[in-house]
mmCIF file of C-alpha atoms and ligand atoms in Angstrom:
data_model
loop_
_atom_site.group_PDB
_atom_site.id
_atom_site.type_symbol
_atom_site.label_atom_id
_atom_site.label_comp_id
_atom_site.label_asym_id
_atom_site.label_seq_id
_atom_site.Cartn_x
_atom_site.Cartn_y
_atom_site.Cartn_z
ATOM 1 C CA MET A 5 -86.911 -240.669 -36.544
ATOM 2 C CA ALA A 6 -88.132 -238.588 -34.122
ATOM 3 C CA GLU A 7 -84.988 -236.919 -33.243
ATOM 4 C CA HIS A 8 -84.902 -235.784 -36.984
ATOM 5 C CA ILE A 9 -87.797 -233.628 -36.929
ATOM 6 C CA GLU A 10 -87.031 -232.207 -33.364
ATOM 7 C CA MET A 11 -85.940 -228.511 -33.607
ATOM 8 C CA LYS A 12 -82.850 -227.464 -32.286
ATOM 9 C CA LYS A 13 -82.432 -226.369 -28.756
ATOM 10 C CA THR A 14 -81.725 -222.844 -28.602
ATOM 11 C CA THR A 15 -78.393 -221.928 -27.007
ATOM 12 C CA PRO A 16 -78.206 -218.990 -25.010
ATOM 13 C CA GLN A 17 -75.757 -217.311 -27.080
ATOM 14 C CA GLU A 18 -78.263 -217.809 -29.752
ATOM 15 C CA PHE A 19 -80.917 -216.172 -27.501
ATOM 16 C CA VAL A 20 -79.068 -213.282 -26.880
ATOM 17 C CA LEU A 21 -78.360 -212.560 -30.589
ATOM 18 C CA ALA A 22 -81.858 -213.086 -31.421
ATOM 19 C CA LEU A 23 -82.829 -210.622 -28.491
ATOM 20 C CA LEU A 24 -80.304 -208.073 -29.418
ATOM 21 C CA GLY A 25 -81.634 -208.420 -33.175
ATOM 22 C CA GLY A 26 -84.994 -207.753 -32.173
ATOM 23 C CA LEU A 27 -84.264 -204.517 -30.171
ATOM 24 C CA PHE A 28 -81.552 -203.176 -32.229
ATOM 25 C CA ALA A 29 -83.072 -203.661 -35.819
ATOM 26 C CA PRO A 30 -85.731 -201.101 -35.367
ATOM 27 C CA LEU A 31 -83.154 -198.716 -33.777
ATOM 28 C CA ILE A 32 -80.866 -199.194 -36.744
ATOM 29 C CA ALA A 33 -83.860 -198.663 -39.239
ATOM 30 C CA ILE A 34 -84.965 -195.533 -37.665
ATOM 31 C CA ILE A 35 -80.980 -193.904 -37.465
ATOM 32 C CA LEU A 36 -80.677 -194.950 -41.127
ATOM 33 C CA ILE A 37 -83.656 -193.025 -42.056
ATOM 34 C CA ILE A 38 -82.640 -190.085 -39.791
ATOM 35 C CA VAL A 39 -79.152 -190.021 -41.831
ATOM 36 C CA TYR A 40 -81.139 -190.161 -44.949
ATOM 37 C CA VAL A 41 -83.702 -187.036 -44.417
ATOM 38 C CA MET A 42 -80.744 -185.123 -42.992
ATOM 39 C CA GLY A 43 -78.565 -185.975 -46.360
ATOM 40 C CA ILE A 44 -81.749 -184.861 -48.512
ATOM 41 C CA GLN A 45 -81.955 -181.666 -46.075
ATOM 42 C CA GLY A 46 -77.921 -181.124 -46.204
ATOM 43 C CA GLY A 47 -78.244 -180.916 -50.103
ATOM 44 C CA HIS A 48 -81.055 -178.235 -49.630
ATOM 45 C CA SER A 49 -79.155 -176.460 -47.349
ATOM 46 C CA GLN A 50 -77.919 -172.853 -48.334
ATOM 47 C CA ALA A 51 -74.592 -173.026 -46.599
ATOM 48 C CA GLN A 52 -72.879 -175.857 -48.113
ATOM 49 C CA THR A 53 -69.996 -174.336 -50.090
ATOM 50 C CA PRO A 54 -67.700 -171.677 -49.425
ATOM 51 C CA ALA A 55 -69.131 -169.600 -52.081
ATOM 52 C CA ASP A 56 -72.765 -170.010 -50.474
ATOM 53 C CA GLU A 57 -71.311 -169.498 -47.357
ATOM 54 C CA GLN A 58 -69.802 -166.271 -48.386
ATOM 55 C CA ALA A 59 -73.553 -165.289 -49.901
ATOM 56 C CA VAL A 60 -74.812 -165.662 -46.578
ATOM 57 C CA LEU A 61 -72.534 -163.612 -44.815
ATOM 58 C CA GLU A 62 -73.162 -161.179 -47.246
ATOM 59 C CA ARG A 63 -76.601 -160.985 -46.768
ATOM 60 C CA ILE A 64 -76.293 -160.636 -42.967
ATOM 61 C CA ARG A 65 -73.686 -158.189 -43.324
ATOM 62 C CA PRO A 66 -75.453 -155.052 -42.227
ATOM 63 C CA ILE A 67 -76.252 -156.625 -38.737
ATOM 64 C CA GLY A 68 -72.545 -157.033 -38.326
ATOM 65 C CA VAL A 69 -71.691 -153.632 -39.436
ATOM 66 C CA ALA A 70 -74.382 -151.990 -37.436
ATOM 67 C CA LEU A 71 -73.210 -153.822 -34.008
ATOM 68 C CA ALA A 72 -69.367 -153.084 -34.730
ATOM 69 C CA ILE A 73 -67.612 -150.759 -36.690
ATOM 70 C CA ASP A 74 -65.172 -153.264 -38.465
ATOM 71 C CA PRO A 75 -62.317 -151.257 -40.521
ATOM 72 C CA LYS A 76 -61.931 -154.150 -42.798
ATOM 73 C CA ALA A 77 -65.699 -154.620 -43.467
ATOM 74 C CA PRO A 78 -66.787 -153.782 -46.825
ATOM 75 C CA ARG A 79 -68.114 -150.358 -47.322
ATOM 76 C CA VAL A 80 -71.981 -149.874 -47.326
ATOM 77 C CA GLU A 81 -73.592 -146.731 -49.047
ATOM 78 C CA ARG A 82 -74.868 -144.653 -46.122
ATOM 79 C CA THR A 83 -78.434 -143.240 -46.451
ATOM 80 C CA GLY A 84 -79.274 -139.380 -46.816
ATOM 81 C CA GLU A 85 -80.072 -138.973 -43.439
ATOM 82 C CA GLN A 86 -77.003 -140.606 -42.057
ATOM 83 C CA VAL A 87 -74.903 -138.647 -44.616
ATOM 84 C CA TYR A 88 -76.494 -135.316 -43.540
ATOM 85 C CA ASN A 89 -76.198 -135.956 -39.824
ATOM 86 C CA GLU A 90 -72.298 -137.046 -40.404
ATOM 87 C CA VAL A 91 -71.269 -134.384 -42.802
ATOM 88 C CA CYS A 92 -73.543 -131.973 -43.990
ATOM 89 C CA ALA A 93 -75.273 -131.030 -40.838
ATOM 90 C CA ALA A 94 -71.699 -129.163 -39.798
ATOM 91 C CA CYS A 95 -72.754 -126.308 -41.771
ATOM 92 C CA HIS A 96 -76.611 -126.865 -43.027
ATOM 93 C CA ALA A 97 -77.991 -126.892 -39.527
ATOM 94 C CA SER A 98 -76.805 -123.945 -38.108
ATOM 95 C CA GLY A 99 -76.346 -121.964 -41.757
ATOM 96 C CA ALA A 100 -72.388 -121.601 -41.091
ATOM 97 C CA LEU A 101 -70.658 -119.720 -43.740
ATOM 98 C CA GLY A 102 -74.216 -118.903 -45.159
ATOM 99 C CA ALA A 103 -75.282 -122.351 -45.748
ATOM 100 C CA PRO A 104 -78.939 -122.681 -46.710
ATOM 101 C CA LYS A 105 -80.355 -124.211 -43.421
ATOM 102 C CA TYR A 106 -82.005 -127.595 -43.244
ATOM 103 C CA LYS A 107 -86.007 -127.102 -43.791
ATOM 104 C CA ASP A 108 -85.623 -123.530 -44.659
ATOM 105 C CA ALA A 109 -87.887 -123.334 -47.661
ATOM 106 C CA ALA A 110 -87.118 -119.701 -48.087
ATOM 107 C CA ALA A 111 -83.261 -120.183 -48.334
ATOM 108 C CA TRP A 112 -83.595 -123.444 -50.412
ATOM 109 C CA GLY A 113 -86.378 -122.064 -52.886
ATOM 110 C CA LYS A 114 -84.251 -120.736 -55.348
ATOM 111 C CA ARG A 115 -81.672 -123.032 -55.114
ATOM 112 C CA ILE A 116 -84.021 -125.925 -55.591
ATOM 113 C CA ALA A 117 -85.441 -123.966 -58.920
ATOM 114 C CA GLN A 118 -82.115 -124.635 -60.362
ATOM 115 C CA GLY A 119 -82.903 -128.339 -60.571
ATOM 116 C CA TYR A 120 -81.909 -131.560 -59.364
ATOM 117 C CA ASP A 121 -78.693 -131.825 -61.679
ATOM 118 C CA THR A 122 -77.020 -128.242 -60.914
ATOM 119 C CA LEU A 123 -77.688 -128.887 -57.270
ATOM 120 C CA LEU A 124 -76.070 -132.369 -57.483
ATOM 121 C CA THR A 125 -73.011 -131.140 -59.576
ATOM 122 C CA HIS A 126 -72.529 -128.165 -57.229
ATOM 123 C CA ALA A 127 -72.895 -130.665 -53.995
ATOM 124 C CA ILE A 128 -70.241 -133.023 -55.761
ATOM 125 C CA LYS A 129 -67.879 -130.528 -57.124
ATOM 126 C CA GLY A 130 -68.288 -127.648 -54.539
ATOM 127 C CA PHE A 131 -70.021 -124.206 -55.149
ATOM 128 C CA ARG A 132 -68.661 -120.941 -53.843
ATOM 129 C CA LYS A 133 -68.086 -121.709 -49.789
ATOM 130 C CA MET A 134 -69.739 -124.975 -50.067
ATOM 131 C CA PRO A 135 -66.880 -127.474 -50.344
ATOM 132 C CA ALA A 136 -66.842 -130.298 -52.606
ATOM 133 C CA ARG A 137 -68.643 -133.333 -51.271
ATOM 134 C CA GLY A 138 -69.080 -131.005 -48.067
ATOM 135 C CA GLY A 139 -65.482 -131.710 -47.498
ATOM 136 C CA ASP A 140 -65.765 -135.462 -47.106
ATOM 137 C CA PRO A 141 -64.018 -136.898 -50.111
ATOM 138 C CA GLU A 142 -64.549 -140.340 -48.930
ATOM 139 C CA LEU A 143 -68.140 -139.724 -49.735
ATOM 140 C CA THR A 144 -69.806 -141.511 -52.888
ATOM 141 C CA ASP A 145 -71.739 -139.663 -55.588
ATOM 142 C CA LEU A 146 -74.516 -141.809 -54.553
ATOM 143 C CA GLU A 147 -74.179 -140.646 -50.905
ATOM 144 C CA VAL A 148 -73.963 -137.144 -51.600
ATOM 145 C CA ALA A 149 -76.732 -137.215 -54.135
ATOM 146 C CA ARG A 150 -78.796 -138.792 -51.171
ATOM 147 C CA ALA A 151 -77.761 -136.318 -48.399
ATOM 148 C CA MET A 152 -78.739 -133.611 -51.003
ATOM 149 C CA VAL A 153 -82.126 -135.074 -51.654
ATOM 150 C CA TYR A 154 -82.559 -135.437 -48.083
ATOM 151 C CA MET A 155 -81.990 -131.801 -47.699
ATOM 152 C CA THR A 156 -84.019 -130.389 -50.392
ATOM 153 C CA ASN A 157 -86.984 -132.709 -49.699
ATOM 154 C CA ALA A 158 -87.276 -131.379 -46.648
ATOM 155 C CA ALA A 159 -87.276 -127.841 -47.811
ATOM 156 C CA GLY A 160 -90.003 -128.723 -49.995
ATOM 157 C CA ALA A 161 -88.273 -130.214 -53.060
ATOM 158 C CA LYS A 162 -89.548 -133.784 -54.691
ATOM 159 C CA PHE A 163 -86.133 -135.075 -56.143
ATOM 160 C CA GLU A 164 -85.193 -138.676 -56.378
ATOM 161 C CA ALA A 165 -81.549 -139.429 -55.292
ATOM 162 C CA VAL A 166 -80.448 -140.966 -58.723
ATOM 163 C CA LEU A 167 -77.081 -140.292 -60.588
ATOM 164 C CA LYS A 168 -78.143 -140.761 -64.289
ATOM 165 C CA ARG A 169 -81.532 -139.850 -65.208
ATOM 166 C CA GLU A 170 -83.220 -142.985 -65.170
ATOM 167 C CA PRO A 171 -85.123 -143.610 -68.741
ATOM 168 C CA GLN A 172 -88.809 -144.624 -68.075
ATOM 169 C CA PRO A 173 -89.112 -148.364 -68.613
ATOM 170 C CA SER A 174 -90.762 -149.252 -71.941
ATOM 171 C CA ALA A 175 -94.138 -150.939 -71.551
ATOM 172 C CA GLU A 176 -92.273 -153.960 -72.706
ATOM 173 C CA VAL A 177 -89.977 -153.871 -69.628
ATOM 174 C CA LEU A 178 -92.848 -153.171 -67.477
ATOM 175 C CA ALA A 179 -95.050 -156.274 -68.826
ATOM 176 C CA ARG A 180 -92.266 -158.295 -68.338
ATOM 177 C CA GLY A 181 -91.335 -157.367 -64.887
ATOM 178 C CA GLN A 182 -95.356 -158.041 -64.294
ATOM 179 C CA ALA A 183 -94.826 -161.440 -65.334
ATOM 180 C CA VAL A 184 -91.924 -161.709 -63.103
ATOM 181 C CA TYR A 185 -93.199 -160.139 -60.346
ATOM 182 C CA ALA A 186 -96.328 -162.379 -60.310
ATOM 183 C CA GLN A 187 -94.688 -165.398 -60.318
ATOM 184 C CA THR A 188 -91.794 -164.940 -57.924
ATOM 185 C CA CYS A 189 -92.210 -161.660 -56.130
ATOM 186 C CA ALA A 190 -95.634 -161.437 -55.026
ATOM 187 C CA ARG A 191 -95.736 -163.810 -52.543
ATOM 188 C CA CYS A 192 -93.912 -161.630 -50.491
ATOM 189 C CA HIS A 193 -94.295 -158.055 -51.999
ATOM 190 C CA ASP A 194 -98.275 -158.586 -52.007
ATOM 191 C CA THR A 195 -98.512 -159.721 -48.615
ATOM 192 C CA GLY A 196 -95.708 -158.371 -46.489
ATOM 193 C CA LEU A 197 -94.268 -161.837 -45.751
ATOM 194 C CA THR A 198 -91.133 -161.775 -43.541
ATOM 195 C CA GLY A 199 -91.131 -157.944 -43.675
ATOM 196 C CA ALA A 200 -91.256 -157.352 -47.271
ATOM 197 C CA GLN A 201 -92.520 -153.756 -48.181
ATOM 198 C CA ARG A 202 -95.726 -154.296 -49.864
ATOM 199 C CA LEU A 203 -96.380 -152.089 -53.080
ATOM 200 C CA SER A 204 -99.269 -150.813 -51.408
ATOM 201 C CA ASP A 205 -96.981 -149.474 -48.737
ATOM 202 C CA VAL A 206 -96.414 -145.906 -49.869
ATOM 203 C CA GLN A 207 -94.473 -144.682 -46.876
ATOM 204 C CA ALA A 208 -91.813 -147.509 -47.340
ATOM 205 C CA TRP A 209 -91.765 -147.081 -50.978
ATOM 206 C CA GLN A 210 -91.350 -143.347 -50.917
ATOM 207 C CA ALA A 211 -88.107 -144.015 -49.055
ATOM 208 C CA LEU A 212 -87.127 -146.816 -51.207
ATOM 209 C CA ILE A 213 -87.566 -144.791 -54.380
ATOM 210 C CA GLN A 214 -85.288 -142.200 -52.883
ATOM 211 C CA GLN A 215 -82.534 -144.379 -52.787
ATOM 212 C CA GLY A 216 -82.605 -144.580 -56.544
ATOM 213 C CA LYS A 217 -82.842 -147.702 -59.063
ATOM 214 C CA GLU A 218 -79.211 -148.935 -59.076
ATOM 215 C CA TYR A 219 -79.562 -149.338 -55.356
ATOM 216 C CA LEU A 220 -83.094 -150.972 -55.709
ATOM 217 C CA TYR A 221 -81.560 -153.336 -58.531
ATOM 218 C CA LYS A 222 -78.522 -154.114 -56.293
ATOM 219 C CA ALA A 223 -80.776 -155.136 -53.344
ATOM 220 C CA ALA A 224 -83.064 -157.115 -55.387
ATOM 221 C CA ILE A 225 -80.573 -159.136 -57.301
ATOM 222 C CA GLU A 226 -77.914 -159.501 -54.129
ATOM 223 C CA GLY A 227 -80.680 -159.831 -51.566
ATOM 224 C CA THR A 228 -81.100 -157.688 -48.405
ATOM 225 C CA LEU A 229 -81.744 -158.289 -44.685
ATOM 226 C CA GLY A 230 -84.916 -160.918 -45.323
ATOM 227 C CA GLY A 231 -85.057 -160.389 -49.166
ATOM 228 C CA PRO A 232 -83.818 -163.330 -50.929
ATOM 229 C CA PRO A 233 -81.193 -162.726 -53.586
ATOM 230 C CA ARG A 234 -83.379 -162.873 -57.133
ATOM 231 C CA GLY A 235 -86.439 -163.217 -54.666
ATOM 232 C CA GLY A 236 -85.127 -166.396 -54.242
ATOM 233 C CA ASP A 237 -85.187 -167.803 -57.853
ATOM 234 C CA ASP A 238 -81.401 -168.381 -59.162
ATOM 235 C CA ARG A 239 -83.105 -168.835 -62.653
ATOM 236 C CA LEU A 240 -84.067 -165.216 -63.077
ATOM 237 C CA GLY A 241 -81.392 -163.206 -64.807
ATOM 238 C CA ASP A 242 -80.440 -159.766 -64.143
ATOM 239 C CA ALA A 243 -82.587 -158.027 -66.525
ATOM 240 C CA GLU A 244 -85.642 -160.017 -65.270
ATOM 241 C CA VAL A 245 -84.957 -159.102 -61.771
ATOM 242 C CA LYS A 246 -84.476 -155.367 -62.787
ATOM 243 C CA ALA A 247 -87.743 -155.391 -64.587
ATOM 244 C CA ALA A 248 -89.283 -156.543 -61.951
ATOM 245 C CA VAL A 249 -88.063 -154.148 -59.956
ATOM 246 C CA ASP A 250 -89.173 -151.441 -62.658
ATOM 247 C CA TYR A 251 -92.660 -152.712 -62.294
ATOM 248 C CA MET A 252 -92.452 -152.380 -58.690
ATOM 249 C CA VAL A 253 -91.356 -148.859 -58.669
ATOM 250 C CA GLU A 254 -94.309 -147.927 -61.051
ATOM 251 C CA GLU A 255 -96.844 -149.646 -59.276
ATOM 252 C CA ALA A 256 -95.422 -147.938 -55.960
ATOM 253 C CA LYS A 257 -95.219 -144.604 -57.507
ATOM 254 C CA GLN A 258 -99.052 -144.782 -58.593
ATOM 255 C CA ALA A 259 -99.931 -146.075 -55.048
ATOM 256 C CA ILE A 260 -98.128 -142.903 -53.700
ATOM 257 C CA ALA A 261 -99.624 -140.413 -56.397
ATOM 258 C CA ALA A 262 -103.045 -142.032 -55.346
ATOM 259 C CA ALA A 263 -102.448 -141.672 -51.570
ATOM 260 C CA THR A 264 -101.266 -138.293 -51.344
ATOM 261 C CA PRO A 265 -104.414 -136.055 -51.599
ATOM 262 C CA VAL A 266 -105.814 -138.815 -49.067
ATOM 263 C CA LYS A 267 -102.803 -138.051 -46.734
ATOM 264 C CA GLN A 268 -103.318 -134.224 -47.137
ATOM 265 C CA ALA A 269 -106.978 -134.405 -46.336
ATOM 266 C CA GLY A 270 -106.276 -136.923 -43.527
ATOM 267 C CA ALA A 271 -103.552 -134.450 -41.981
ATOM 268 C CA ARG A 272 -105.202 -132.941 -38.855
HETATM 269 C C1 HEC B 20 -68.445 -126.664 -44.516
HETATM 270 C C2 HEC B 20 -69.713 -126.400 -44.633
HETATM 271 C C3 HEC B 20 -70.753 -127.018 -45.232
HETATM 272 C C4 HEC B 20 -70.825 -128.364 -45.163
HETATM 273 C C5 HEC B 20 -70.037 -129.340 -44.435
HETATM 274 C C6 HEC B 20 -71.990 -128.638 -46.402
HETATM 275 N N1 HEC B 20 -72.371 -127.657 -47.181
HETATM 276 FE FE1 HEC B 20 -73.501 -127.560 -48.614
HETATM 277 N N2 HEC B 20 -73.209 -125.253 -48.393
HETATM 278 C C7 HEC B 20 -72.315 -124.835 -47.696
HETATM 279 C C8 HEC B 20 -72.616 -123.663 -48.042
HETATM 280 C C9 HEC B 20 -71.847 -122.264 -47.563
HETATM 281 C C10 HEC B 20 -73.510 -123.117 -49.019
HETATM 282 C C11 HEC B 20 -73.877 -121.940 -49.690
HETATM 283 C C12 HEC B 20 -72.933 -121.762 -51.090
HETATM 284 C C13 HEC B 20 -73.209 -120.111 -51.734
HETATM 285 O O1 HEC B 20 -74.443 -120.515 -52.574
HETATM 286 O O2 HEC B 20 -72.440 -119.455 -51.612
HETATM 287 C C14 HEC B 20 -73.830 -124.272 -49.413
HETATM 288 C C15 HEC B 20 -74.644 -125.041 -50.346
HETATM 289 C C16 HEC B 20 -75.353 -126.126 -50.695
HETATM 290 C C17 HEC B 20 -75.906 -126.455 -51.917
HETATM 291 C C18 HEC B 20 -76.868 -125.558 -52.852
HETATM 292 C C19 HEC B 20 -75.654 -125.254 -53.947
HETATM 293 C C20 HEC B 20 -76.551 -124.361 -54.988
HETATM 294 O O3 HEC B 20 -76.134 -124.595 -55.989
HETATM 295 O O4 HEC B 20 -77.172 -123.509 -54.424
HETATM 296 C C21 HEC B 20 -76.054 -127.732 -51.725
HETATM 297 C C22 HEC B 20 -76.978 -128.677 -52.753
HETATM 298 C C23 HEC B 20 -75.396 -128.362 -50.724
HETATM 299 N N3 HEC B 20 -74.879 -127.192 -49.774
HETATM 300 C C24 HEC B 20 -74.988 -129.789 -50.128
HETATM 301 C C25 HEC B 20 -74.496 -130.227 -49.305
HETATM 302 C C26 HEC B 20 -74.490 -131.554 -48.856
HETATM 303 C C27 HEC B 20 -75.092 -132.685 -49.674
HETATM 304 C C28 HEC B 20 -73.423 -131.548 -47.731
HETATM 305 C C29 HEC B 20 -72.950 -133.016 -47.287
HETATM 306 C C30 HEC B 20 -72.358 -133.833 -48.063
HETATM 307 C C31 HEC B 20 -72.973 -130.386 -47.516
HETATM 308 N N4 HEC B 20 -73.695 -129.656 -48.603
HETATM 309 C C32 HEC B 20 -71.999 -129.939 -46.397
HETATM 310 C C33 HEC B 20 -71.576 -125.018 -46.779
HETATM 311 C C34 HEC B 20 -71.703 -126.606 -46.599
HETATM 312 C C1 HEC B 21 -89.660 -164.665 -49.611
HETATM 313 C C2 HEC B 21 -89.804 -163.043 -49.253
HETATM 314 C C3 HEC B 21 -89.520 -162.448 -50.725
HETATM 315 C C4 HEC B 21 -89.322 -162.769 -52.245
HETATM 316 C C5 HEC B 21 -89.898 -163.877 -52.729
HETATM 317 C C6 HEC B 21 -89.048 -161.075 -52.663
HETATM 318 N N1 HEC B 21 -88.840 -160.460 -51.848
HETATM 319 FE FE1 HEC B 21 -88.019 -158.411 -52.031
HETATM 320 N N2 HEC B 21 -87.960 -158.182 -50.079
HETATM 321 C C7 HEC B 21 -88.342 -159.502 -49.311
HETATM 322 C C8 HEC B 21 -87.985 -158.562 -47.783
HETATM 323 C C9 HEC B 21 -88.519 -159.279 -46.287
HETATM 324 C C10 HEC B 21 -87.533 -157.448 -47.983
HETATM 325 C C11 HEC B 21 -87.518 -156.199 -46.998
HETATM 326 C C12 HEC B 21 -85.799 -156.445 -46.772
HETATM 327 C C13 HEC B 21 -85.390 -155.225 -45.817
HETATM 328 O O1 HEC B 21 -86.240 -154.663 -45.122
HETATM 329 O O2 HEC B 21 -84.078 -154.731 -45.804
HETATM 330 C C14 HEC B 21 -87.264 -157.098 -49.561
HETATM 331 C C15 HEC B 21 -87.025 -156.270 -49.992
HETATM 332 C C16 HEC B 21 -87.030 -155.772 -51.469
HETATM 333 C C17 HEC B 21 -86.707 -154.731 -52.163
HETATM 334 C C18 HEC B 21 -86.131 -153.281 -51.284
HETATM 335 C C19 HEC B 21 -84.757 -153.653 -51.067
HETATM 336 C C20 HEC B 21 -84.596 -153.010 -49.590
HETATM 337 O O3 HEC B 21 -83.474 -152.205 -48.973
HETATM 338 O O4 HEC B 21 -85.417 -153.201 -48.618
HETATM 339 C C21 HEC B 21 -86.382 -154.970 -53.420
HETATM 340 C C22 HEC B 21 -86.297 -153.762 -54.620
HETATM 341 C C23 HEC B 21 -87.284 -155.869 -53.675
HETATM 342 N N3 HEC B 21 -87.511 -156.745 -52.200
HETATM 343 C C24 HEC B 21 -87.300 -156.615 -55.041
HETATM 344 C C25 HEC B 21 -87.789 -157.963 -54.789
HETATM 345 C C26 HEC B 21 -87.767 -158.849 -56.444
HETATM 346 C C27 HEC B 21 -87.845 -157.829 -57.497
HETATM 347 C C28 HEC B 21 -88.557 -159.964 -55.912
HETATM 348 C C29 HEC B 21 -88.679 -160.657 -56.771
HETATM 349 C C30 HEC B 21 -87.897 -161.456 -57.930
HETATM 350 C C31 HEC B 21 -88.574 -159.956 -54.710
HETATM 351 N N4 HEC B 21 -88.253 -158.761 -54.073
HETATM 352 C C32 HEC B 21 -88.885 -161.203 -54.084
HETATM 353 C C33 HEC B 21 -88.612 -160.595 -49.070
HETATM 354 C C34 HEC B 21 -88.888 -161.249 -50.616
#
């Protein structure tokens, strides 16, 4: 009878299996957990599909362009200062052919008085000895406008580089923009998180406003270096993002207006 209740003796093979099981079971569990967590993160990762990868490439494009000039790279609109230096300075720095010189307020005064639209038309189509687009047909209208504004503002004008006169956004659009801003954009543009231009940053917004609304809309919708597309919220439609930009520009303009007398008083 006693033999029946006696436990079976463990063979050496069973002992080794039990030992391995004891050692490896936790390890396998840990590996499974890691694989699981990586699976979740993979699902959230930005660069999973080719389309997403393309979007990431688009976003980091300016870095590549700055490092190497790739003839196949998509065209990036240059700033007014860049276009001025590369094209317009050839005449407007020296006054060649009788061109009004950069920063020469006297030479520019009467011309500026013609108004933005006339100046822009002359810069794009040419005017007497001033060649169309400064002689560079590759320049886009916006690039010419920016260069023109860069020059005229240095001589006392207060223009914005816009192609079409932008209608003042309605109160309704601004209210919608304010709501979108508060919900999505404020966390970076109120705080300056990751280098976002704070609405109170007068200098940054003066420069941004000069780029024109079309540029700002595009930057906000498609994203920029550090600025996520649609503020990181894919559910936002173009109209909502644009309304938020309208609101931001209005707020920034008020900050600029409020800061201007202070800046003059503070100038030593
Ligand atoms: C080849 C020389 C040359 C280049 C390059 C040049 N300009 Fe001019 N620009 C002139 C001359 C000359 C005038 C004066 C024309 C006149 O009033 O007879 C002028 C005048 C202007 C005016 C004033 C027009 C007016 O109505 O009084 C603007 C605006 C202007 N240029 C913009 C530009 C911009 C922007 C660029 C660069 C994209 C540029 N120019 C490049 C020669 C040049
Ligand atoms: C996660 C932070 C973050 C959020 C959220 C965010 N932005 Fe930005 N945004 C940035 C940063 C950073 C920049 C500066 C990028 C640069 O220097 O090019 C920027 C720049 C911009 C610019 C200027 C473009 C330029 O050339 O710099 C606009 C316009 C803009 N954001 C609009 C918006 C709008 C509209 C929203 C909300 C729908 C929003 N942003 C939400 C981080 C953010």
